[in-house]
């Protein structure tokens, strides 16, 4: 019986070993700081607002299928989720790998600890999509041990992907909510958790601050009836967003 258990334990490691042998790296590049501008045609400012420290981009082949893997090192899991939350749309499958993840027709995105990872499969084939999980697991542990710390006010929203956004600064907010952007002008905040309700063109925002005085500034701008709850270091509010007919994604930028 002892030997049977040993063989079963050994077998559990075989798939990982096979993936390691079969992934071929065709090209690898590394970018830090302002070097991101050399990789992106615009959009680098958004990543830098979240404090990205390094990007490793790899073009790989797995079982004859081509993928582009991008791994961004962020300061915290919340920053990793923040930049991720601005790039996920219409998930076909969300938060199923034991972490925060979103599968779309040509891409698998995930948050693992303080890393945001994107796996693109240009062919969009069913075969490439089915093997994207194996590719991402090769590079990152998808065990959920270091998932972002979602505030208690957002409990019950899981899966979070596609529902919740996290902002560190005005660049991210400006692309999603004009109303909230105006509220936060002149207010020093550390982070904003944002949940949109498209049918009613409304949103909820949990604004986190370092000093209570910033809460007082917000209360001067936000109607009292729109304040759900407040404390020494946060204010939870609701707001309305005007419809933007000219934007392809409609309200809230997503």
Coordinates of N, CA and C in Angstrom, one line a residue:
X1 N 0.8 -1.2 0.0 CA 0.0 0.0 0.0 C 0.9 1.3 0.0
X2 N 2.0 1.2 0.8 CA 2.9 2.3 0.8 C 3.4 2.7 -0.5
X3 N 3.8 1.7 -1.3 CA 4.4 1.9 -2.7 C 3.3 2.5 -3.6
X4 N 2.1 2.0 -3.5 CA 1.0 2.5 -4.3 C 0.8 4.0 -4.1
X5 N 0.8 4.5 -2.8 CA 0.6 5.9 -2.5 C 1.8 6.7 -3.0
X6 N 3.0 6.1 -3.0 CA 4.2 6.8 -3.5 C 4.1 7.0 -5.0
X7 N 3.6 6.0 -5.7 CA 3.4 6.1 -7.2 C 2.3 7.2 -7.5
X8 N 1.2 7.2 -6.7 CA 0.2 8.2 -7.0 C 0.7 9.6 -6.8
X9 N 1.5 9.8 -5.7 CA 2.1 11.1 -5.5 C 3.0 11.5 -6.7
X10 N 3.8 10.6 -7.2 CA 4.6 10.8 -8.3 C 3.9 11.2 -9.5
X11 N 2.7 10.5 -9.8 CA 1.9 10.8 -10.9 C 1.4 12.2 -11.0
X12 N 1.1 12.7 -9.8 CA 0.5 14.1 -9.7 C 1.5 15.1 -10.3
X13 N 2.8 14.8 -10.3 CA 3.8 15.8 -10.8 C 4.1 15.6 -12.3
X14 N 3.6 14.6 -12.9 CA 3.9 14.3 -14.3 C 3.4 15.4 -15.2
X15 N 2.1 15.9 -15.1 CA 1.6 16.9 -16.0 C 2.5 18.2 -16.0
X16 N 2.9 18.6 -14.8 CA 3.8 19.8 -14.6 C 5.1 19.5 -15.4
X17 N 5.6 18.3 -15.2 CA 6.9 18.0 -15.9 C 6.8 18.1 -17.4
X18 N 5.6 17.5 -17.9 CA 5.4 17.5 -19.3 C 5.3 18.9 -19.9
X19 N 4.6 19.8 -19.1 CA 4.4 21.1 -19.6 C 5.8 21.8 -19.7
X20 N 6.6 21.6 -18.6 CA 7.9 22.2 -18.6 C 8.8 21.8 -19.8
X21 N 8.6 20.5 -20.3 CA 9.4 20.1 -21.4 C 8.8 20.6 -22.7
X22 N 7.6 20.9 -22.8 CA 7.0 21.1 -24.1 C 6.8 22.6 -24.4
X23 N 7.0 23.5 -23.4 CA 6.9 24.9 -23.7 C 8.3 25.4 -24.3
X24 N 8.2 26.0 -25.5 CA 9.4 26.5 -26.1 C 9.3 28.0 -26.2
X25 N 10.3 28.7 -25.7 CA 10.3 30.2 -25.7 C 11.0 30.6 -27.0
X26 N 10.2 31.3 -27.8 CA 10.8 31.8 -29.1 C 11.5 33.2 -28.9
X27 N 10.9 34.0 -28.0 CA 11.5 35.3 -27.7 C 11.1 35.8 -26.3
X28 N 12.0 36.4 -25.7 CA 11.8 37.0 -24.3 C 12.3 38.4 -24.2
X29 N 11.5 39.3 -23.7 CA 12.0 40.6 -23.5 C 11.6 41.1 -22.1
X30 N 12.4 42.0 -21.5 CA 12.1 42.5 -20.2 C 12.1 44.1 -20.2
X31 N 11.1 44.7 -19.6 CA 11.0 46.1 -19.5 C 10.8 46.6 -18.1
X32 N 11.4 47.7 -17.8 CA 11.2 48.3 -16.4 C 11.0 49.8 -16.6
X33 N 10.2 50.3 -15.6 CA 10.0 51.8 -15.6 C 9.5 52.3 -16.9
X34 N 10.2 53.4 -17.3 CA 9.8 54.1 -18.6 C 10.0 53.2 -19.8
X35 N 10.7 52.1 -19.6 CA 10.9 51.2 -20.8 C 9.6 50.6 -21.3
X36 N 8.5 50.7 -20.5 CA 7.2 50.3 -20.9 C 6.8 51.0 -22.2
X37 N 7.2 52.3 -22.3 CA 6.8 53.1 -23.5 C 7.3 52.5 -24.8
X38 N 8.4 51.7 -24.7 CA 9.0 51.1 -25.8 C 8.2 49.8 -26.2
X39 N 7.4 49.3 -25.3 CA 6.6 48.1 -25.6 C 5.2 48.4 -26.0
X40 N 4.6 49.5 -25.4 CA 3.2 49.8 -25.6 C 3.1 51.0 -26.5
X41 N 2.1 51.0 -27.4 CA 1.7 52.2 -28.1 C 0.7 52.9 -27.4
X42 N 1.0 53.6 -26.4 CA 0.1 54.3 -25.5 C -0.3 53.3 -24.4
X43 N -0.8 53.8 -23.3 CA -1.3 53.0 -22.2 C -0.3 52.7 -21.1
X44 N 1.0 53.1 -21.3 CA 2.0 52.9 -20.3 C 1.7 53.7 -19.1
X45 N 1.2 54.9 -19.2 CA 0.9 55.7 -18.1 C -0.1 55.0 -17.1
X46 N -1.0 54.3 -17.7 CA -2.0 53.6 -16.8 C -1.3 52.6 -16.0
X47 N -0.4 51.8 -16.5 CA 0.3 50.8 -15.8 C 1.2 51.4 -14.7
X48 N 1.9 52.5 -15.1 CA 2.8 53.2 -14.2 C 2.0 53.8 -13.0
X49 N 0.8 54.2 -13.2 CA -0.1 54.8 -12.1 C -0.2 53.7 -11.0
X50 N -0.3 52.4 -11.4 CA -0.4 51.4 -10.4 C 1.0 50.9 -9.9
X51 N 2.0 51.5 -10.4 CA 3.4 51.2 -9.8 C 4.1 50.0 -10.4
X52 N 3.7 49.6 -11.6 CA 4.4 48.5 -12.2 C 5.9 48.6 -12.2
X53 N 6.6 47.6 -11.8 CA 8.1 47.6 -11.6 C 8.8 46.9 -12.8
X54 N 8.1 45.9 -13.3 CA 8.8 45.1 -14.4 C 7.7 44.4 -15.2
X55 N 8.0 44.2 -16.5 CA 7.2 43.4 -17.4 C 8.2 42.4 -18.1
X56 N 7.8 41.2 -18.1 CA 8.5 40.1 -18.8 C 7.5 39.6 -19.9
X57 N 7.9 39.8 -21.2 CA 7.0 39.3 -22.3 C 7.7 38.2 -23.0
X58 N 7.0 37.1 -23.2 CA 7.5 35.9 -23.9 C 6.6 35.5 -25.0
X59 N 7.2 35.2 -26.1 CA 6.5 34.5 -27.2 C 6.8 33.0 -27.1
X60 N 5.8 32.2 -26.9 CA 6.1 30.8 -26.6 C 5.2 29.9 -27.5
X61 N 5.7 28.6 -27.6 CA 4.9 27.6 -28.3 C 4.7 26.4 -27.4
X62 N 3.5 26.0 -27.3 CA 3.1 24.9 -26.4 C 2.2 23.9 -27.2
X63 N 2.7 22.7 -27.4 CA 2.0 21.7 -28.2 C 1.7 22.2 -29.6
X64 N 2.6 22.9 -30.2 CA 2.4 23.4 -31.5 C 1.6 24.7 -31.6
X65 N 1.1 25.2 -30.5 CA 0.3 26.4 -30.5 C 1.0 27.6 -30.0
X66 N 0.8 28.8 -30.6 CA 1.5 30.0 -30.2 C 0.8 30.8 -29.2
X67 N 1.5 31.3 -28.2 CA 1.0 32.2 -27.2 C 1.9 33.3 -26.9
X68 N 1.4 34.5 -26.5 CA 2.2 35.6 -26.0 C 1.9 35.7 -24.5
X69 N 2.9 35.6 -23.7 CA 2.7 35.6 -22.2 C 3.3 36.9 -21.7
X70 N 2.6 37.7 -21.0 CA 3.1 39.0 -20.4 C 2.8 38.9 -18.9
X71 N 3.9 39.1 -18.1 CA 3.8 39.0 -16.6 C 4.3 40.4 -16.1
X72 N 3.4 41.1 -15.4 CA 3.7 42.4 -14.8 C 3.8 42.3 -13.3
X73 N 5.0 42.8 -12.8 CA 5.2 42.8 -11.4 C 4.6 44.1 -10.8
X74 N 3.7 44.0 -9.9 CA 3.1 45.2 -9.3 C 3.4 45.2 -7.8
X75 N 3.2 46.4 -7.1 CA 3.6 46.5 -5.7 C 2.8 45.6 -4.8
X76 N 1.5 45.4 -5.1 CA 0.6 44.6 -4.2 C -0.4 43.8 -5.0
X77 N -1.0 42.8 -4.4 CA -2.1 42.1 -5.1 C -3.2 43.1 -5.5
X78 N -3.5 44.1 -4.7 CA -4.5 45.0 -5.1 C -4.2 45.8 -6.3
X79 N -2.9 46.2 -6.5 CA -2.5 46.9 -7.7 C -2.5 46.0 -8.9
X80 N -2.2 44.7 -8.7 CA -2.3 43.8 -9.8 C -3.7 43.6 -10.2
X81 N -4.6 43.5 -9.2 CA -6.0 43.4 -9.6 C -6.5 44.7 -10.3
X82 N -6.0 45.9 -9.8 CA -6.5 47.1 -10.4 C -6.2 47.2 -11.9
X83 N -5.0 46.9 -12.3 CA -4.7 47.0 -13.7 C -5.4 45.9 -14.5
X84 N -5.5 44.8 -13.9 CA -6.3 43.7 -14.5 C -7.7 44.1 -14.7
X85 N -8.3 44.7 -13.7 CA -9.7 45.1 -13.7 C -10.1 46.0 -14.8
X86 N -9.1 46.8 -15.3 CA -9.3 47.7 -16.4 C -9.2 47.1 -17.8
X87 N -8.8 45.8 -17.8 CA -8.5 45.1 -19.0 C -9.4 43.9 -19.3
X88 N -10.3 43.6 -18.4 CA -11.2 42.4 -18.6 C -12.5 42.9 -19.1
X89 N -13.0 42.2 -20.1 CA -14.3 42.5 -20.7 C -15.0 41.2 -21.1
X90 N -16.3 41.1 -20.8 CA -17.1 40.0 -21.2 C -16.4 38.6 -21.0
X91 N -16.2 38.3 -19.8 CA -15.5 37.0 -19.5 C -16.4 35.9 -19.8
X92 N -15.9 34.9 -20.5 CA -16.6 33.7 -20.8 C -16.6 32.7 -19.6
X93 N -15.5 32.9 -18.8 CA -15.4 32.2 -17.6 C -14.6 33.0 -16.6
X94 N -15.0 33.1 -15.4 CA -14.4 34.1 -14.4 C -14.1 33.4 -13.1
X95 N -12.9 33.7 -12.6 CA -12.5 33.3 -11.2 C -12.7 31.8 -11.0
X96 N -12.2 31.0 -11.8 CA -12.4 29.6 -11.7 C -11.1 28.8 -11.5
X97 N -9.9 29.5 -11.6 CA -8.6 28.7 -11.5 C -8.1 28.7 -10.1
X98 N -8.9 29.1 -9.1 CA -8.4 29.2 -7.8 C -7.8 30.6 -7.5
X99 N -8.0 31.5 -8.4 CA -7.5 32.9 -8.3 C -8.4 33.8 -8.9
X100 N -8.0 35.0 -9.3 CA -8.8 35.9 -10.1 C -8.4 35.8 -11.5
X101 N -9.4 35.4 -12.4 CA -9.0 35.2 -13.8 C -10.2 35.4 -14.7
X102 N -9.9 35.7 -15.9 CA -11.0 35.9 -16.9 C -10.5 35.3 -18.3
X103 N -11.4 34.5 -18.8 CA -11.1 33.9 -20.1 C -12.0 34.5 -21.2
X104 N -11.4 35.0 -22.2 CA -12.2 35.6 -23.3 C -11.8 34.9 -24.6
X105 N -12.3 35.3 -25.8 CA -12.1 34.5 -27.0 C -10.6 34.4 -27.4
X106 N -9.8 35.4 -27.1 CA -8.4 35.3 -27.5 C -7.4 35.5 -26.4
X107 N -7.9 35.5 -25.2 CA -7.0 35.8 -24.1 C -7.4 35.2 -22.7
X108 N -6.4 34.8 -21.9 CA -6.7 34.5 -20.6 C -5.9 35.4 -19.7
X109 N -6.5 36.1 -18.8 CA -5.9 37.0 -17.9 C -6.1 36.6 -16.4
X110 N -5.1 36.9 -15.6 CA -5.2 36.4 -14.2 C -4.4 37.3 -13.3
X111 N -4.7 37.2 -12.0 CA -4.0 37.9 -10.9 C -3.5 36.8 -10.0
X112 N -2.2 36.7 -9.8 CA -1.6 35.8 -8.8 C -0.7 36.5 -7.9
X113 N -1.1 36.7 -6.7 CA -0.2 37.6 -5.8 C -0.1 39.0 -6.3
X114 N 1.1 39.5 -6.4 CA 1.3 40.8 -6.9 C 1.6 40.8 -8.4
X115 N 1.2 39.8 -9.1 CA 1.5 39.7 -10.6 C 0.2 39.7 -11.3
X116 N 0.2 40.5 -12.4 CA -0.9 40.5 -13.4 C -0.3 39.8 -14.6
X117 N -1.0 38.8 -15.1 CA -0.5 38.0 -16.2 C -1.6 38.0 -17.4
X118 N -1.1 38.1 -18.6 CA -1.9 38.0 -19.8 C -1.4 36.9 -20.7
X119 N -2.2 36.0 -21.1 CA -1.8 34.9 -22.1 C -2.7 35.1 -23.3
X120 N -2.1 35.5 -24.4 CA -2.9 35.8 -25.6 C -2.6 34.6 -26.6
X121 N -3.7 34.1 -27.2 CA -3.6 33.0 -28.2 C -4.2 33.6 -29.5
X122 N -3.4 34.1 -30.4 CA -3.9 34.8 -31.6 C -4.8 34.0 -32.4
X123 N -4.7 32.7 -32.5 CA -5.5 31.9 -33.4 C -6.9 31.9 -32.9
X124 N -7.2 32.0 -31.6 CA -8.5 31.9 -31.1 C -9.2 30.6 -31.2
X125 N -8.4 29.6 -31.5 CA -8.9 28.2 -31.7 C -9.3 27.6 -30.4
X126 N -10.2 26.6 -30.5 CA -10.6 25.9 -29.3 C -9.5 25.1 -28.7
X127 N -8.5 24.6 -29.5 CA -7.4 23.9 -29.0 C -6.5 24.9 -28.2
X128 N -6.2 26.1 -28.7 CA -5.4 27.0 -28.0 C -6.0 27.5 -26.7
X129 N -7.3 27.7 -26.8 CA -8.0 28.2 -25.6 C -8.0 27.1 -24.5
X130 N -8.2 25.8 -24.9 CA -8.2 24.7 -23.9 C -6.9 24.5 -23.2
X131 N -5.8 24.9 -23.8 CA -4.5 24.7 -23.2 C -3.9 26.0 -22.6
X132 N -4.6 27.1 -22.6 CA -4.1 28.3 -22.0 C -4.0 28.2 -20.5
X133 N -4.8 27.4 -19.9 CA -4.7 27.2 -18.4 C -3.3 26.6 -18.1
X134 N -2.9 25.6 -18.9 CA -1.7 24.9 -18.6 C -0.5 25.9 -18.8
X135 N -0.6 26.8 -19.8 CA 0.5 27.7 -20.0 C 0.6 28.7 -18.9
X136 N -0.5 29.2 -18.4 CA -0.4 30.2 -17.3 C 0.0 29.5 -16.0
X137 N -0.4 28.3 -15.8 CA 0.0 27.6 -14.6 C 1.5 27.3 -14.6
X138 N 2.1 27.2 -15.7 CA 3.5 26.9 -15.8 C 4.3 28.1 -15.2
X139 N 3.8 29.3 -15.4 CA 4.6 30.4 -15.0 C 4.2 31.0 -13.6
X140 N 3.0 30.7 -13.2 CA 2.5 31.3 -11.9 C 1.7 30.3 -11.1
X141 N 1.8 30.3 -9.8 CA 1.0 29.5 -9.0 C -0.4 30.0 -8.9
X142 N -1.4 29.2 -9.2 CA -2.8 29.7 -9.2 C -3.5 29.1 -8.0
X143 N -3.0 29.3 -6.8 CA -3.5 28.7 -5.6 C -4.4 29.6 -4.8
X144 N -4.5 30.9 -5.1 CA -5.3 31.8 -4.4 C -4.8 32.3 -3.1
X145 N -3.6 31.9 -2.7 CA -3.1 32.2 -1.4 C -2.9 33.7 -1.1
X146 N -2.6 34.4 -2.2 CA -2.3 35.8 -2.1 C -3.2 36.7 -2.9
X147 N -4.5 36.3 -2.9 CA -5.5 37.0 -3.7 C -5.6 38.4 -3.1
X148 N -6.1 39.4 -3.8 CA -6.3 40.7 -3.3 C -7.3 40.7 -2.1
X149 N -7.1 41.6 -1.2 CA -7.9 41.7 0.0 C -9.1 42.6 -0.3
X150 N -10.2 42.0 -0.7 CA -11.4 42.7 -1.1 C -12.1 43.2 0.2
X151 N -12.5 44.5 0.2 CA -13.2 45.0 1.4 C -14.5 44.3 1.7
X152 N -14.9 44.3 3.0 CA -16.1 43.6 3.4 C -17.4 44.2 2.7
X153 N -17.3 45.4 2.3 CA -18.5 46.0 1.6 C -18.8 45.4 0.3
X154 N -17.8 44.7 -0.3 CA -18.0 44.0 -1.6 C -18.2 42.5 -1.5
X155 N -18.4 42.0 -0.3 CA -18.6 40.6 -0.1 C -20.0 40.3 -0.8
X156 N -20.0 39.1 -1.4 CA -21.2 38.7 -2.1 C -21.2 39.0 -3.6
X157 N -20.1 39.7 -4.0 CA -20.1 40.0 -5.5 C -19.3 39.0 -6.3
X158 N -18.6 38.0 -5.6 CA -17.8 37.0 -6.3 C -18.7 36.3 -7.3
X159 N -18.2 36.0 -8.5 CA -16.9 36.3 -9.0 C -16.7 37.8 -9.2
X160 N -15.5 38.3 -8.9 CA -15.2 39.7 -8.9 C -14.9 40.2 -10.3
X161 N -14.3 39.3 -11.1 CA -13.8 39.7 -12.5 C -15.0 40.2 -13.3
X162 N -14.8 41.4 -13.9 CA -15.9 42.0 -14.7 C -16.9 42.8 -13.9
X163 N -16.9 42.7 -12.6 CA -17.9 43.4 -11.8 C -17.2 44.5 -11.0
X164 N -16.0 44.3 -10.5 CA -15.3 45.2 -9.6 C -14.1 45.8 -10.3
X165 N -13.9 47.1 -10.1 CA -12.6 47.7 -10.5 C -11.9 48.4 -9.3
X166 N -10.6 48.5 -9.4 CA -9.9 49.2 -8.4 C -8.9 50.2 -9.0
X167 N -9.0 51.4 -8.4 CA -8.3 52.5 -9.0 C -7.2 53.0 -8.0
X168 N -6.1 53.5 -8.5 CA -5.1 54.1 -7.7 C -5.0 55.6 -8.0
X169 N -5.5 56.0 -9.1 CA -5.3 57.4 -9.5 C -6.3 57.9 -10.5
X170 N -6.1 59.1 -11.0 CA -7.1 59.8 -11.9 C -7.1 59.2 -13.3
X171 N -6.0 58.6 -13.8 CA -5.9 58.0 -15.1 C -6.9 56.9 -15.3
X172 N -6.9 56.0 -14.3 CA -7.9 54.9 -14.4 C -9.3 55.3 -14.2
X173 N -9.5 56.3 -13.3 CA -10.9 56.7 -13.0 C -11.5 57.5 -14.2
X174 N -10.6 58.3 -14.8 CA -11.1 59.2 -15.9 C -11.7 58.3 -17.1
X175 N -11.1 57.1 -17.3 CA -11.6 56.3 -18.4 C -12.9 55.5 -18.0
X176 N -13.3 55.6 -16.8 CA -14.5 54.8 -16.4 C -15.6 55.7 -15.9
X177 N -15.4 56.7 -15.1 CA -16.5 57.5 -14.5 C -16.1 58.9 -14.4
X178 N -16.8 59.8 -15.2 CA -16.6 61.2 -15.2 C -17.2 61.8 -13.9
X179 N -18.3 61.3 -13.4 CA -18.9 61.7 -12.2 C -18.0 61.5 -11.0
X180 N -17.4 60.3 -10.8 CA -16.6 60.1 -9.7 C -15.3 60.9 -9.8
X181 N -14.8 61.1 -11.0 CA -13.6 61.8 -11.2 C -13.7 63.2 -10.7
X182 N -14.9 63.9 -10.9 CA -15.2 65.2 -10.4 C -15.3 65.2 -8.9
X183 N -15.9 64.2 -8.3 CA -16.0 64.1 -6.9 C -14.6 64.1 -6.2
X184 N -13.6 63.4 -6.9 CA -12.3 63.1 -6.3 C -11.3 64.2 -6.6
X185 N -11.7 65.2 -7.3 CA -10.7 66.3 -7.6 C -10.3 67.0 -6.3
X186 N -9.1 67.1 -6.1 CA -8.6 67.8 -4.9 C -8.6 66.9 -3.6
X187 N -9.0 65.6 -3.7 CA -9.1 64.7 -2.6 C -7.9 63.7 -2.7
X188 N -7.2 63.6 -1.6 CA -6.1 62.6 -1.5 C -6.6 61.3 -1.1
X189 N -6.6 60.3 -2.0 CA -7.1 59.0 -1.7 C -6.0 57.9 -1.9
X190 N -6.1 56.8 -1.3 CA -5.1 55.7 -1.5 C -5.6 54.6 -2.4
X191 N -6.9 54.6 -2.6 CA -7.5 53.6 -3.5 C -9.0 53.7 -3.6
X192 N -9.6 53.3 -4.7 CA -11.0 53.3 -4.9 C -11.5 52.0 -5.5
X193 N -12.5 51.4 -4.8 CA -13.1 50.2 -5.3 C -14.4 50.6 -5.9
X194 N -14.7 50.2 -7.1 CA -15.8 50.7 -8.0 C -16.6 49.6 -8.5
X195 N -17.9 49.7 -8.4 CA -18.9 48.7 -8.9 C -19.9 49.4 -9.7
X196 N -20.1 49.1 -11.0 CA -21.1 49.8 -11.8 C -22.3 49.0 -11.9
X197 N -23.4 49.7 -12.1 CA -24.7 49.1 -12.3 C -25.2 49.7 -13.6
X198 N -24.9 49.0 -14.7 CA -25.2 49.6 -16.1 C -26.7 49.8 -16.3
X199 N -27.6 48.9 -15.9 CA -29.0 49.2 -16.2 C -29.5 50.5 -15.6
X200 N -29.1 50.8 -14.4 CA -29.5 52.1 -13.8 C -28.6 53.2 -14.0
X201 N -27.5 53.0 -14.8 CA -26.5 54.0 -15.0 C -26.0 54.6 -13.7
X202 N -25.8 53.8 -12.7 CA -25.3 54.2 -11.4 C -24.1 53.4 -11.0
X203 N -23.5 53.8 -9.9 CA -22.3 53.0 -9.4 C -22.2 53.2 -7.9
X204 N -21.4 52.3 -7.3 CA -21.0 52.4 -5.9 C -19.5 52.5 -5.9
X205 N -19.0 53.3 -5.0 CA -17.6 53.5 -4.9 C -17.2 53.6 -3.5
X206 N -16.2 52.8 -3.1 CA -15.6 52.8 -1.8 C -14.3 53.5 -1.9
X207 N -14.2 54.7 -1.3 CA -13.0 55.6 -1.4 C -12.2 55.4 -0.1
X208 N -11.0 55.0 -0.2 CA -10.1 54.8 0.9 C -9.1 56.0 1.0
X209 N -9.0 56.6 2.2 CA -8.1 57.7 2.4 C -7.2 57.5 3.6
X210 N -6.2 58.3 3.7 CA -5.2 58.2 4.8 C -5.7 59.1 6.0
X211 N -6.3 60.2 5.7 CA -6.7 61.2 6.8 C -8.2 61.5 6.7
X212 N -8.8 61.6 7.9 CA -10.2 61.9 8.0 C -10.6 63.2 7.3
X213 N -9.7 64.1 7.3 CA -10.0 65.4 6.6 C -10.4 65.3 5.2
X214 N -9.9 64.2 4.5 CA -10.3 64.0 3.1 C -11.8 63.5 3.0
X215 N -12.2 62.8 4.0 CA -13.6 62.4 4.1 C -14.5 63.6 4.1
X216 N -14.1 64.6 4.9 CA -14.9 65.8 5.1 C -15.0 66.6 3.7
X217 N -13.9 66.6 3.0 CA -13.9 67.2 1.6 C -14.9 66.5 0.7
X218 N -14.9 65.2 0.8 CA -15.9 64.5 -0.1 C -17.3 64.8 0.3
X219 N -17.6 64.8 1.6 CA -18.9 65.1 2.1 C -19.4 66.4 1.7
X220 N -18.5 67.3 1.4 CA -19.0 68.7 0.9 C -19.4 68.6 -0.5
X221 N -19.0 67.6 -1.2 CA -19.3 67.4 -2.7 C -20.4 66.5 -2.9
X222 N -20.5 65.4 -2.2 CA -21.4 64.3 -2.4 C -22.7 64.6 -1.6
X223 N -23.9 64.5 -2.3 CA -25.1 64.7 -1.6 C -25.2 63.7 -0.4
X224 N -25.8 64.1 0.7 CA -25.8 63.3 1.9 C -26.6 62.0 1.6
X225 N -27.6 62.1 0.7 CA -28.5 60.9 0.4 C -27.7 59.9 -0.4
X226 N -26.5 60.3 -1.0 CA -25.7 59.3 -1.8 C -24.6 58.7 -1.0
X227 N -24.5 59.0 0.3 CA -23.5 58.4 1.2 C -24.1 57.2 1.9
X228 N -23.5 56.0 1.5 CA -24.1 54.8 2.1 C -23.5 54.6 3.5
X229 N -22.2 54.9 3.7 CA -21.6 54.7 5.0 C -20.2 55.4 4.9
X230 N -19.8 55.8 6.1 CA -18.4 56.4 6.1 C -17.8 56.1 7.5
X231 N -16.4 56.2 7.5 CA -15.6 56.0 8.7 C -14.5 56.9 8.7
X232 N -13.5 56.7 9.5 CA -12.3 57.6 9.6 C -11.4 57.5 8.4
X233 N -11.4 56.4 7.7 CA -10.5 56.2 6.6 C -11.2 55.8 5.3
X234 N -12.5 55.9 5.2 CA -13.3 55.5 4.0 C -14.6 56.2 3.9
X235 N -15.1 56.3 2.7 CA -16.5 56.7 2.5 C -17.0 55.8 1.4
X236 N -18.2 55.3 1.6 CA -18.9 54.4 0.6 C -20.0 55.2 0.1
X237 N -20.0 55.4 -1.2 CA -21.0 56.3 -1.8 C -21.6 55.7 -3.1
X238 N -22.7 56.3 -3.5 CA -23.3 55.9 -4.8 C -23.4 57.2 -5.6
X239 N -23.5 57.0 -6.9 CA -23.5 58.1 -7.9 C -24.2 57.7 -9.2
X240 N -24.5 58.7 -10.0 CA -25.1 58.5 -11.3 C -24.1 58.9 -12.4
X241 N -24.1 58.1 -13.5 CA -23.3 58.4 -14.6 C -24.1 58.8 -15.8
X242 N -23.7 59.9 -16.5 CA -24.4 60.2 -17.7 C -24.0 59.3 -18.8
X243 N -25.0 59.0 -19.7 CA -24.7 58.1 -20.8 C -23.8 58.8 -21.8
X244 N -22.8 58.0 -22.3 CA -21.9 58.6 -23.3 C -22.1 57.9 -24.6
X245 N -22.9 58.4 -25.5 CA -23.3 57.8 -26.7 C -22.1 57.6 -27.7
X246 N -21.1 58.4 -27.6 CA -20.0 58.3 -28.5 C -19.0 57.3 -28.2
X247 N -19.1 56.7 -27.0 CA -18.1 55.6 -26.6 C -18.6 54.3 -26.9
X248 N -17.8 53.5 -27.6 CA -18.2 52.1 -28.0 C -18.6 51.3 -26.9
X249 N -17.9 51.4 -25.7 CA -18.2 50.5 -24.6 C -19.4 51.1 -23.7
X250 N -19.9 52.2 -24.0 CA -21.0 52.7 -23.3 C -20.6 53.3 -21.9
X251 N -21.5 53.3 -21.0 CA -21.3 53.8 -19.6 C -20.1 53.1 -19.0
X252 N -19.4 53.9 -18.1 CA -18.4 53.4 -17.2 C -17.1 52.8 -18.0
X253 N -17.1 53.0 -19.2 CA -15.9 52.6 -20.0 C -15.7 51.1 -20.1
X254 N -16.7 50.3 -19.8 CA -16.6 48.8 -19.9 C -18.0 48.2 -20.1

